[in-house]
Structures are given as structure tokens and as C-alpha cells.
């Protein structure tokens, strides 16, 4: 059984082991494969039976050119990089990793928020540059410091990640409201479910924690930003396409939105003309909130189990049944 990993570096830059995959077949791991050179993708798959990918696309043409493919495994939750409908036509199951980053992603959302509240990185840099050593005053801060106690967090999407973020926000003394079309008792224990319009109007901090769907694409737009409190803070480490970036940049520059912390943008890697790059008070990180070692180990473990289950004749986590 030949197994090929097309883009292993992001998932495992060297601090994890591919041993669990090696036990399942003859394994070839490529650190990176071109996302746009389909000939390279086809060449690297060759006559492999099982293809493992993170962000390298698997198109209809690729599958037609690689008739040995029996199983496709995605090292992530999202699987839009694969033509799953055509894979189904060819009888090729496609698996994903449905849950792995709950703790890492929610922790990162709070980290973005706390950085906005305290600008810790900036002030540490000024100290290392000698400013505190030569300061006339006992201490200093260059930005208003924000206390979260008593403020309201509005979470759009109260799934596994959203609920964990809600728990952390509650521990910080925040009130938590949430909008989610799919409500449950666990969510009710952590937050007050409200309508979207109510959340936009009441929240001091808005956090996006939903998968990208047709109804929430472009949700954070000029019209909805106008419904928010003046000075609201926005956190997005969900999907960049939920935000109309020019509208958010305009709101940041005008002060309507006090600050934003985003780990995702509409086109990744980010394009040089993205308006958020020049917007005021905007922290941008490179889609890294999922990347804690513990989180990536869960991806490795689940993907290996997905392959093992397929080989045993009982595939799991299949997205194109």
C-alpha cells in the first residue's frame, strides 16, 4: 500500500513523527508541493493508493491522471481543496479531521483580544530598546489599557470552539452572548443566545467562530458594522471570507471599530494590497491559531486512524459518503 503526503511541512515541521503512517504502508512525505502546478501534483502522486493533503488541491483532472488513488485524507477540517463530488463518482472516500483545534483556536482568540487590551508585544519591545531604563516616570504605556471585567463578548458561532472561548471569557468576568442557528443546552450554560441584530448592538467584543457558510460570507460588512457599538473590538480566527476587508479597514481607520485581531484573511497567504495591512489598530497573524503542537498531534492521530479504518473496510470521518 503506497501512501504519499503532498505537503507535510505545515502539519509537521519536524517536531512530530510520521511513524503511525509508516506502519500503514510504504510512505513518501513531501515537505511542500506546488498549489498551482498540477503536473507536479500528478507526478508526485504517481501510483499511490492513499493521498494525504493539507492544502494541495486534488482536482478531477488529477484523479483522472492518477487512477490508482483509492483514498484521500485531508490533514484539516476543511476539504474544499478536493473535488469531493468527482471523488464520489470514482468511489474514492475523502476523510477529514472534524475536531482537533478546540483548545488551541479558542486560546488564540483570547490571546488576540488580550494583546489588543494590553499591547504586550509593543511594550516589551520598547523595554528591550532601553526606553524604560531612561524613562523619567516609574512606568508608562503607549495605548489605553482595557479591562474586560463587566464587558460583553458576543460570539457568532457557539460550537466546540465558541463554547470554549465563552468559558474563558466568563472566567475573565465578561458577560457572554451568542448567535448560532443551532442551539443546545451546553451553549445555554455558557452564554445567552440572542438574535444576530441584538448581538451586533450589545457586544463590546465580537468573536467569529463559525465555518464559512453561504449566509455568513461577508457578514462583517459596512451595513452590519454600523449596527455595532462605537469602539467595538473584532476578533476573527475563523474564516477570512466572513469579513468584507475594505469595510473593516474603513471602520478601523474611522475609529468605529477600535481594534481588530485577525488570524485569517480572504486570500491566503495574504496579498500585498489587502486593505487590513494599512488599517489602524489591526493585528494580523498568519493563520496559525490551529498550530499548537498538541493540536497538530491530534490531526496526525486522527488522520492515521482514518487511514487505518479505511484499510480495515470501515472508513470514518468521510465527507463524501
Coordinates of C-alpha atoms in Angstrom, one line a residue:
X1 CA 0.0 0.0 0.0
X2 CA 1.6 3.2 -1.2
X3 CA 0.9 6.4 0.8
X4 CA 2.0 9.9 -0.3
X5 CA 1.8 13.0 1.8
X6 CA 1.9 16.0 -0.5
X7 CA 2.5 18.9 1.9
X8 CA 3.7 17.7 5.2
X9 CA 5.8 20.6 6.5
X10 CA 3.0 22.9 7.8
X11 CA 1.5 20.0 9.8
X12 CA 4.8 18.5 10.8
X13 CA 7.8 20.9 10.5
X14 CA 9.9 18.3 12.4
X15 CA 8.6 18.2 15.9
X16 CA 6.2 15.3 15.3
X17 CA 6.6 11.8 13.9
X18 CA 5.2 10.1 10.8
X19 CA 5.7 6.7 12.4
X20 CA 2.0 5.9 12.7
X21 CA 1.7 6.4 8.9
X22 CA 4.8 4.4 8.2
X23 CA 3.2 1.4 9.9
X24 CA 0.3 1.5 7.4
X25 CA 2.2 1.3 4.2
X26 CA 5.1 2.5 2.1
X27 CA 5.2 6.2 2.9
X28 CA 6.6 9.1 0.9
X29 CA 6.4 12.6 2.5
X30 CA 6.9 15.8 0.5
X31 CA 7.5 18.9 2.6
X32 CA 5.8 21.1 0.1
X33 CA 4.0 20.7 -3.3
X34 CA 3.1 23.5 -5.6
X35 CA -0.5 24.6 -5.1
X36 CA -0.8 25.6 -8.8
X37 CA 1.4 23.2 -10.7
X38 CA -1.0 20.3 -11.4
X39 CA 1.7 18.4 -13.3
X40 CA 3.8 18.3 -10.2
X41 CA 0.9 17.2 -8.1
X42 CA 0.1 14.4 -10.6
X43 CA 3.8 13.4 -10.8
X44 CA 4.2 13.2 -7.0
X45 CA 1.0 11.1 -6.5
X46 CA 2.1 8.7 -9.2
X47 CA 0.7 5.3 -8.5
X48 CA 0.0 5.9 -4.8
X49 CA -3.1 4.3 -3.3
X50 CA -3.6 6.8 -0.5
X51 CA -3.0 10.5 -0.8
X52 CA -2.7 12.8 2.2
X53 CA -3.0 16.5 1.7
X54 CA -3.3 19.7 3.7
X55 CA -3.8 22.5 1.2
X56 CA -2.6 20.9 -2.0
X57 CA -5.6 20.7 -4.3
X58 CA -6.9 17.4 -5.8
X59 CA -8.9 18.1 -8.9
X60 CA -10.9 16.0 -11.2
X61 CA -8.0 16.1 -13.7
X62 CA -5.6 14.9 -11.0
X63 CA -7.8 12.0 -10.1
X64 CA -8.2 11.0 -13.7
X65 CA -4.5 11.1 -14.2
X66 CA -3.9 9.0 -11.1
X67 CA -6.2 6.0 -11.4
X68 CA -4.5 4.2 -8.5
X69 CA -6.0 6.6 -5.9
X70 CA -8.2 4.7 -3.5
X71 CA -8.5 7.1 -0.6
X72 CA -7.9 10.8 0.0
X73 CA -7.2 12.1 3.5
X74 CA -7.2 15.8 4.5
X75 CA -4.9 16.9 7.3
X76 CA -7.5 19.5 8.3
X77 CA -11.2 20.1 8.8
X78 CA -11.9 22.0 5.6
X79 CA -11.9 19.9 2.4
X80 CA -12.9 22.4 -0.3
X81 CA -9.5 21.8 -2.0
X82 CA -10.8 18.4 -3.2
X83 CA -13.4 17.8 -5.8
X84 CA -15.3 15.6 -3.5
X85 CA -18.2 15.1 -5.9
X86 CA -15.9 13.6 -8.6
X87 CA -14.1 11.6 -5.9
X88 CA -17.5 10.1 -5.0
X89 CA -18.2 9.3 -8.7
X90 CA -15.0 7.3 -8.8
X91 CA -15.7 5.6 -5.5
X92 CA -12.9 7.4 -3.6
X93 CA -13.7 8.2 0.0
X94 CA -12.5 11.5 1.3
X95 CA -11.8 11.9 5.1
X96 CA -11.1 14.9 7.2
X97 CA -10.3 15.7 10.8
X98 CA -13.6 17.2 12.3
X99 CA -12.4 18.2 15.7
X100 CA -8.8 18.9 16.7
X101 CA -8.2 22.6 17.5
X102 CA -10.9 23.5 20.1
X103 CA -8.4 24.5 22.8
X104 CA -5.7 25.9 20.6
X105 CA -8.0 28.1 18.5
X106 CA -10.1 29.4 21.4
X107 CA -6.9 30.2 23.4
X108 CA -5.6 32.1 20.4
X109 CA -8.8 34.1 20.1
X110 CA -8.3 35.2 23.7
X111 CA -4.6 35.9 23.1
X112 CA -5.5 38.3 20.2
X113 CA -8.0 40.0 22.5
X114 CA -5.5 40.4 25.3
X115 CA -2.9 41.7 23.0
X116 CA -5.3 44.4 21.9
X117 CA -6.2 45.2 25.5
X118 CA -2.6 45.5 26.7
X119 CA -0.2 45.7 23.7
X120 CA 2.2 43.4 25.5
X121 CA 4.5 42.8 22.5
X122 CA 4.9 46.5 21.8
X123 CA 5.7 47.4 25.4
X124 CA 8.2 44.5 25.7
X125 CA 10.0 45.8 22.6
X126 CA 10.2 49.3 24.0
X127 CA 11.8 48.0 27.2
X128 CA 14.3 46.0 25.3
X129 CA 15.2 49.1 23.3
X130 CA 16.0 50.9 26.5
X131 CA 13.1 53.2 26.9
X132 CA 12.1 52.1 30.4
X133 CA 15.7 52.4 31.6
X134 CA 15.8 56.0 30.6
X135 CA 12.2 56.9 31.4
X136 CA 11.5 59.9 33.7
X137 CA 8.5 58.1 35.2
X138 CA 8.2 54.9 37.1
X139 CA 6.2 53.3 34.4
X140 CA 4.5 54.1 31.1
X141 CA 2.0 52.8 28.5
X142 CA 1.5 54.0 24.9
X143 CA -2.1 52.8 24.4
X144 CA -5.2 52.8 26.6
X145 CA -5.3 49.7 28.7
X146 CA -8.6 47.8 28.6
X147 CA -10.1 45.8 31.5
X148 CA -12.5 43.1 30.3
X149 CA -14.4 42.6 33.6
X150 CA -18.0 43.5 33.1
X151 CA -17.8 43.9 29.3
X152 CA -19.9 41.8 26.9
X153 CA -18.4 39.3 24.5
X154 CA -20.6 38.4 21.5
X155 CA -19.7 35.1 19.9
X156 CA -21.0 34.3 16.4
X157 CA -20.9 30.5 16.3
X158 CA -21.2 28.6 19.6
X159 CA -19.8 25.2 18.5
X160 CA -17.0 23.4 20.2
X161 CA -14.5 26.3 19.8
X162 CA -17.1 29.0 20.5
X163 CA -18.2 27.3 23.8
X164 CA -14.6 27.0 25.0
X165 CA -14.0 30.7 24.2
X166 CA -17.2 31.5 26.1
X167 CA -15.9 29.6 29.1
X168 CA -12.6 31.6 29.1
X169 CA -14.4 34.9 28.7
X170 CA -16.7 34.0 31.6
X171 CA -13.6 33.3 33.7
X172 CA -12.3 36.8 32.8
X173 CA -15.5 38.3 34.2
X174 CA -17.2 39.0 30.9
X175 CA -20.8 38.5 30.1
X176 CA -21.3 36.3 27.1
X177 CA -24.0 36.4 24.4
X178 CA -24.0 34.3 21.3
X179 CA -25.7 33.8 18.0
X180 CA -25.9 30.4 16.5
X181 CA -28.8 28.9 14.4
X182 CA -28.1 25.5 16.2
X183 CA -28.6 25.9 19.9
X184 CA -28.0 23.4 22.7
X185 CA -28.1 23.1 26.4
X186 CA -24.3 23.2 26.8
X187 CA -24.3 26.5 25.0
X188 CA -27.1 27.9 27.2
X189 CA -24.9 27.1 30.3
X190 CA -22.1 29.3 29.0
X191 CA -23.9 32.1 27.1
X192 CA -27.2 33.8 26.4
X193 CA -28.5 33.0 23.0
X194 CA -29.7 36.1 21.2
X195 CA -30.6 37.2 17.6
X196 CA -27.8 38.4 15.4
X197 CA -29.1 42.0 15.4
X198 CA -29.1 42.0 19.2
X199 CA -25.6 40.7 19.4
X200 CA -24.2 43.3 17.0
X201 CA -25.8 46.1 19.1
X202 CA -24.8 44.8 22.5
X203 CA -21.3 43.3 22.3
X204 CA -18.2 45.2 23.3
X205 CA -16.1 42.4 21.7
X206 CA -17.3 40.3 18.8
X207 CA -15.6 37.0 18.1
X208 CA -16.2 34.9 14.9
X209 CA -16.2 31.1 15.4
X210 CA -18.2 29.7 12.5
X211 CA -17.4 27.6 9.5
X212 CA -17.8 29.6 6.2
X213 CA -21.4 29.2 5.0
X214 CA -23.4 31.0 2.3
X215 CA -25.3 33.2 4.9
X216 CA -22.2 34.4 6.8
X217 CA -19.9 35.1 3.8
X218 CA -19.3 38.9 4.0
X219 CA -21.2 39.1 7.3
X220 CA -18.9 41.7 8.7
X221 CA -19.7 44.4 6.2
X222 CA -20.4 48.2 6.3
X223 CA -24.1 47.7 7.0
X224 CA -23.6 45.4 10.0
X225 CA -20.6 47.3 11.3
X226 CA -23.0 50.3 11.5
X227 CA -25.2 48.4 13.9
X228 CA -22.3 47.8 16.3
X229 CA -21.2 49.8 19.3
X230 CA -18.8 52.6 18.7
X231 CA -15.4 51.3 19.7
X232 CA -16.2 47.6 19.3
X233 CA -13.3 45.1 19.1
X234 CA -13.5 42.4 16.5
X235 CA -11.7 39.0 16.7
X236 CA -11.6 36.6 13.7
X237 CA -9.6 33.4 13.7
X238 CA -12.3 31.5 11.8
X239 CA -12.6 32.2 8.1
X240 CA -11.4 35.4 6.4
X241 CA -14.2 35.4 3.9
X242 CA -16.7 36.3 6.7
X243 CA -15.3 39.8 6.6
X244 CA -15.5 42.5 3.9
X245 CA -12.0 43.7 4.4
X246 CA -12.3 47.1 2.9
X247 CA -15.3 47.8 5.1
X248 CA -13.5 46.7 8.2
X249 CA -10.4 48.7 7.2
X250 CA -12.6 51.8 6.8
X251 CA -14.2 51.2 10.2
X252 CA -10.8 50.8 11.9
X253 CA -9.5 54.0 10.3
X254 CA -12.6 56.0 11.3
X255 CA -12.5 54.6 14.9
X256 CA -15.9 53.0 14.6
X257 CA -14.1 49.7 15.3
X258 CA -11.5 50.3 17.9
X259 CA -9.3 47.4 17.0
X260 CA -9.3 44.0 15.3
X261 CA -7.3 40.9 15.7
X262 CA -7.4 38.5 12.7
X263 CA -5.6 35.3 12.1
X264 CA -7.3 34.7 8.7
X265 CA -7.9 36.8 5.6
X266 CA -9.9 36.4 2.4
X267 CA -6.9 35.2 0.3
X268 CA -4.1 33.3 1.9
X269 CA -1.2 33.8 2.0
X270 CA -2.2 37.5 2.3
X271 CA -1.9 39.7 -0.7
X272 CA 0.1 42.9 -0.6
X273 CA -2.9 45.0 -1.4
X274 CA -5.1 43.7 1.4
X275 CA -6.5 46.9 3.0
X276 CA -6.1 45.5 6.5
X277 CA -2.3 45.7 6.2
X278 CA -2.6 49.5 6.4
X279 CA -5.6 49.8 8.7
X280 CA -5.2 51.3 12.1
X281 CA -5.1 49.1 15.2
X282 CA -5.2 45.8 13.3
X283 CA -3.3 42.8 14.4
X284 CA -2.8 40.2 11.7
X285 CA -1.3 36.8 12.3
X286 CA -0.6 34.1 9.6
X287 CA -3.4 31.6 10.1
X288 CA -1.5 30.0 13.0
X289 CA -4.1 29.6 15.7
X290 CA -4.5 25.9 15.0
X291 CA -0.8 25.2 15.1
X292 CA 0.0 24.3 18.7
X293 CA 1.9 21.0 18.8
X294 CA -0.8 19.3 20.8
X295 CA -3.4 20.3 18.2
X296 CA -1.3 19.1 15.3
X297 CA -0.7 15.8 17.1
X298 CA -4.4 15.3 17.2
X299 CA -4.5 15.9 13.4
X300 CA -1.8 13.3 12.9
X301 CA -3.5 10.8 15.2
X302 CA -7.0 11.2 13.6
X303 CA -5.7 11.1 10.0
X304 CA -3.7 7.9 10.8
X305 CA -6.8 6.4 12.3
X306 CA -8.9 7.5 9.2
X307 CA -6.4 5.6 7.0
X308 CA -6.4 2.6 9.3
X309 CA -10.2 2.5 9.3
X310 CA -10.3 2.6 5.5
X311 CA -7.8 -0.2 5.2
X312 CA -10.0 -2.2 7.7
X313 CA -13.0 -1.7 5.5
X314 CA -14.9 0.7 7.9
X315 CA -13.9 4.2 6.8
X316 CA -14.6 7.0 9.3
X317 CA -14.9 10.8 9.1
X318 CA -16.0 10.6 5.4
X319 CA -17.2 13.8 3.9
X320 CA -18.5 12.4 0.6
X321 CA -20.4 9.3 1.6

